[in-house]
Amino acid sequence: GINAEYGGKLRIIENGLGSPCLDLSRISQQVAGECAGCDLVVIEGMGRAIHTNFNCHFKVESLKLAVVKNKWLCEKFGCPMFAAVCKYHVPDMPPPEAE
C-alpha cells in the first residue's frame, strides 16, 4: 500500500464534508476531479461505507470497509458488535437483489 502511494498509484483524499457520512451529491468539484480516471474507489467507515453508500454502485470497482458499532446494524446484518464488514463490487457484475 505505502509503496503504491509514493509511486503515484494510490491517492488518498478527504471528502471535505465534515461529517462521518458521505453524501456523493455534495462532494466538491476538486474531489470529483481527483476521482476522474480512477479504477478503484475505497470507502471506509461505518457512516460512509454502510449508512450512506452501502448499496451504491460505481462505474469502477469499489470496496466498502467498516466496523459495525451499533445494535441496529448488528441486527440488520446478523453480526456481533464490532464485526468487520467488507463489500467488494465489480461494475460488470449485475447489482445484488435489494432486500
PDB file of C-alpha atoms in Angstrom:
ATOM      1  CA  GLY A   1       0.000   0.000   0.000  1.00  0.00           C
ATOM      2  CA  ILE A   2       2.577   2.602   1.039  1.00  0.00           C
ATOM      3  CA  ASN A   3       4.839   1.883  -1.943  1.00  0.00           C
ATOM      4  CA  ALA A   4       1.862   2.396  -4.275  1.00  0.00           C
ATOM      5  CA  GLU A   5       1.131   5.751  -2.636  1.00  0.00           C
ATOM      6  CA  TYR A   6       4.674   7.011  -3.042  1.00  0.00           C
ATOM      7  CA  GLY A   7       4.770   5.726  -6.631  1.00  0.00           C
ATOM      8  CA  GLY A   8       1.740   7.849  -7.514  1.00  0.00           C
ATOM      9  CA  LYS A   9      -0.533   4.852  -7.992  1.00  0.00           C
ATOM     10  CA  LEU A  10      -2.598   5.397  -4.839  1.00  0.00           C
ATOM     11  CA  ARG A  11      -4.349   8.648  -3.971  1.00  0.00           C
ATOM     12  CA  ILE A  12      -5.880   9.280  -0.571  1.00  0.00           C
ATOM     13  CA  ILE A  13      -8.268  12.230  -0.491  1.00  0.00           C
ATOM     14  CA  GLU A  14     -10.629  13.732   2.066  1.00  0.00           C
ATOM     15  CA  ASN A  15     -14.239  14.371   1.147  1.00  0.00           C
ATOM     16  CA  GLY A  16     -14.284  17.807   2.773  1.00  0.00           C
ATOM     17  CA  LEU A  17     -17.816  17.402   4.126  1.00  0.00           C
ATOM     18  CA  GLY A  18     -17.025  17.470   7.861  1.00  0.00           C
ATOM     19  CA  SER A  19     -19.438  14.613   8.560  1.00  0.00           C
ATOM     20  CA  PRO A  20     -18.966  10.906   9.225  1.00  0.00           C
ATOM     21  CA  CYS A  21     -21.372  10.270   6.344  1.00  0.00           C
ATOM     22  CA  LEU A  22     -20.526  10.754   2.684  1.00  0.00           C
ATOM     23  CA  ASP A  23     -23.203  12.320   0.504  1.00  0.00           C
ATOM     24  CA  LEU A  24     -21.843  11.806  -3.008  1.00  0.00           C
ATOM     25  CA  SER A  25     -24.177  14.504  -4.353  1.00  0.00           C
ATOM     26  CA  ARG A  26     -22.380  17.097  -2.198  1.00  0.00           C
ATOM     27  CA  ILE A  27     -18.708  16.400  -2.908  1.00  0.00           C
ATOM     28  CA  SER A  28     -16.671  19.294  -4.260  1.00  0.00           C
ATOM     29  CA  GLN A  29     -15.559  19.699  -7.856  1.00  0.00           C
ATOM     30  CA  GLN A  30     -11.993  19.215  -6.592  1.00  0.00           C
ATOM     31  CA  VAL A  31     -12.825  15.807  -5.091  1.00  0.00           C
ATOM     32  CA  ALA A  32     -14.739  14.790  -8.235  1.00  0.00           C
ATOM     33  CA  GLY A  33     -11.784  15.857 -10.366  1.00  0.00           C
ATOM     34  CA  GLU A  34      -9.363  13.831  -8.253  1.00  0.00           C
ATOM     35  CA  CYS A  35     -11.521  10.755  -8.865  1.00  0.00           C
ATOM     36  CA  ALA A  36     -11.560  11.110 -12.654  1.00  0.00           C
ATOM     37  CA  GLY A  37      -9.704   8.217 -14.232  1.00  0.00           C
ATOM     38  CA  CYS A  38      -9.507   6.103 -11.087  1.00  0.00           C
ATOM     39  CA  ASP A  39     -10.025   2.351 -11.314  1.00  0.00           C
ATOM     40  CA  LEU A  40     -10.934   1.622  -7.671  1.00  0.00           C
ATOM     41  CA  VAL A  41     -12.957   3.541  -5.090  1.00  0.00           C
ATOM     42  CA  VAL A  42     -12.453   2.630  -1.416  1.00  0.00           C
ATOM     43  CA  ILE A  43     -14.953   3.971   1.106  1.00  0.00           C
ATOM     44  CA  GLU A  44     -14.073   3.426   4.740  1.00  0.00           C
ATOM     45  CA  GLY A  45     -16.012   3.903   7.951  1.00  0.00           C
ATOM     46  CA  MET A  46     -19.446   2.957   9.273  1.00  0.00           C
ATOM     47  CA  GLY A  47     -21.140   6.251   8.302  1.00  0.00           C
ATOM     48  CA  ARG A  48     -19.599   6.471   4.836  1.00  0.00           C
ATOM     49  CA  ALA A  49     -19.474   2.794   3.829  1.00  0.00           C
ATOM     50  CA  ILE A  50     -22.660   1.457   5.451  1.00  0.00           C
ATOM     51  CA  HIS A  51     -25.123   4.215   6.401  1.00  0.00           C
ATOM     52  CA  THR A  52     -24.956   6.271   3.213  1.00  0.00           C
ATOM     53  CA  ASN A  53     -23.283   4.246   0.441  1.00  0.00           C
ATOM     54  CA  PHE A  54     -23.606   0.511   1.117  1.00  0.00           C
ATOM     55  CA  ASN A  55     -25.823  -0.154  -1.919  1.00  0.00           C
ATOM     56  CA  CYS A  56     -24.438   2.471  -4.304  1.00  0.00           C
ATOM     57  CA  HIS A  57     -22.607   1.279  -7.399  1.00  0.00           C
ATOM     58  CA  PHE A  58     -19.772   2.954  -9.237  1.00  0.00           C
ATOM     59  CA  LYS A  59     -18.572   2.676 -12.823  1.00  0.00           C
ATOM     60  CA  VAL A  60     -15.298   1.315 -11.422  1.00  0.00           C
ATOM     61  CA  GLU A  61     -14.567  -1.382  -8.845  1.00  0.00           C
ATOM     62  CA  SER A  62     -15.420  -0.388  -5.284  1.00  0.00           C
ATOM     63  CA  LEU A  63     -14.519  -1.606  -1.828  1.00  0.00           C
ATOM     64  CA  LYS A  64     -16.526  -0.605   1.245  1.00  0.00           C
ATOM     65  CA  LEU A  65     -14.954  -1.274   4.647  1.00  0.00           C
ATOM     66  CA  ALA A  66     -16.384  -0.663   8.107  1.00  0.00           C
ATOM     67  CA  VAL A  67     -16.687  -1.911  11.649  1.00  0.00           C
ATOM     68  CA  VAL A  68     -20.298  -2.275  12.851  1.00  0.00           C
ATOM     69  CA  LYS A  69     -20.692  -0.269  16.038  1.00  0.00           C
ATOM     70  CA  ASN A  70     -24.396  -0.079  16.767  1.00  0.00           C
ATOM     71  CA  LYS A  71     -27.041  -2.596  17.757  1.00  0.00           C
ATOM     72  CA  TRP A  72     -29.467  -1.803  14.924  1.00  0.00           C
ATOM     73  CA  LEU A  73     -26.856  -2.542  12.231  1.00  0.00           C
ATOM     74  CA  CYS A  74     -25.755  -5.683  14.066  1.00  0.00           C
ATOM     75  CA  GLU A  75     -29.335  -6.923  13.918  1.00  0.00           C
ATOM     76  CA  LYS A  76     -29.687  -5.916  10.241  1.00  0.00           C
ATOM     77  CA  PHE A  77     -26.504  -7.740   9.213  1.00  0.00           C
ATOM     78  CA  GLY A  78     -26.898 -10.576  11.727  1.00  0.00           C
ATOM     79  CA  CYS A  79     -23.442  -9.980  13.130  1.00  0.00           C
ATOM     80  CA  PRO A  80     -21.890  -9.333  16.538  1.00  0.00           C
ATOM     81  CA  MET A  81     -20.913  -5.867  17.730  1.00  0.00           C
ATOM     82  CA  PHE A  82     -17.582  -4.697  16.244  1.00  0.00           C
ATOM     83  CA  ALA A  83     -17.769  -7.125  13.317  1.00  0.00           C
ATOM     84  CA  ALA A  84     -15.857  -6.090  10.207  1.00  0.00           C
ATOM     85  CA  VAL A  85     -17.872  -5.554   7.031  1.00  0.00           C
ATOM     86  CA  CYS A  86     -16.229  -5.729   3.625  1.00  0.00           C
ATOM     87  CA  LYS A  87     -18.210  -5.323   0.391  1.00  0.00           C
ATOM     88  CA  TYR A  88     -16.446  -5.530  -2.964  1.00  0.00           C
ATOM     89  CA  HIS A  89     -18.272  -4.709  -6.190  1.00  0.00           C
ATOM     90  CA  VAL A  90     -17.158  -5.159  -9.790  1.00  0.00           C
ATOM     91  CA  PRO A  91     -19.210  -2.975 -12.174  1.00  0.00           C
ATOM     92  CA  ASP A  92     -19.650  -5.677 -14.823  1.00  0.00           C
ATOM     93  CA  MET A  93     -21.482  -7.798 -12.271  1.00  0.00           C
ATOM     94  CA  PRO A  94     -25.240  -7.180 -12.014  1.00  0.00           C
ATOM     95  CA  PRO A  95     -26.165  -5.402  -8.765  1.00  0.00           C
ATOM     96  CA  PRO A  96     -27.313  -7.737  -5.973  1.00  0.00           C
ATOM     97  CA  GLU A  97     -31.050  -8.045  -5.362  1.00  0.00           C
ATOM     98  CA  ALA A  98     -32.371  -5.469  -2.893  1.00  0.00           C
ATOM     99  CA  GLU A  99     -33.645  -6.894   0.355  1.00  0.00           C
TER     100      GLU A  99
END
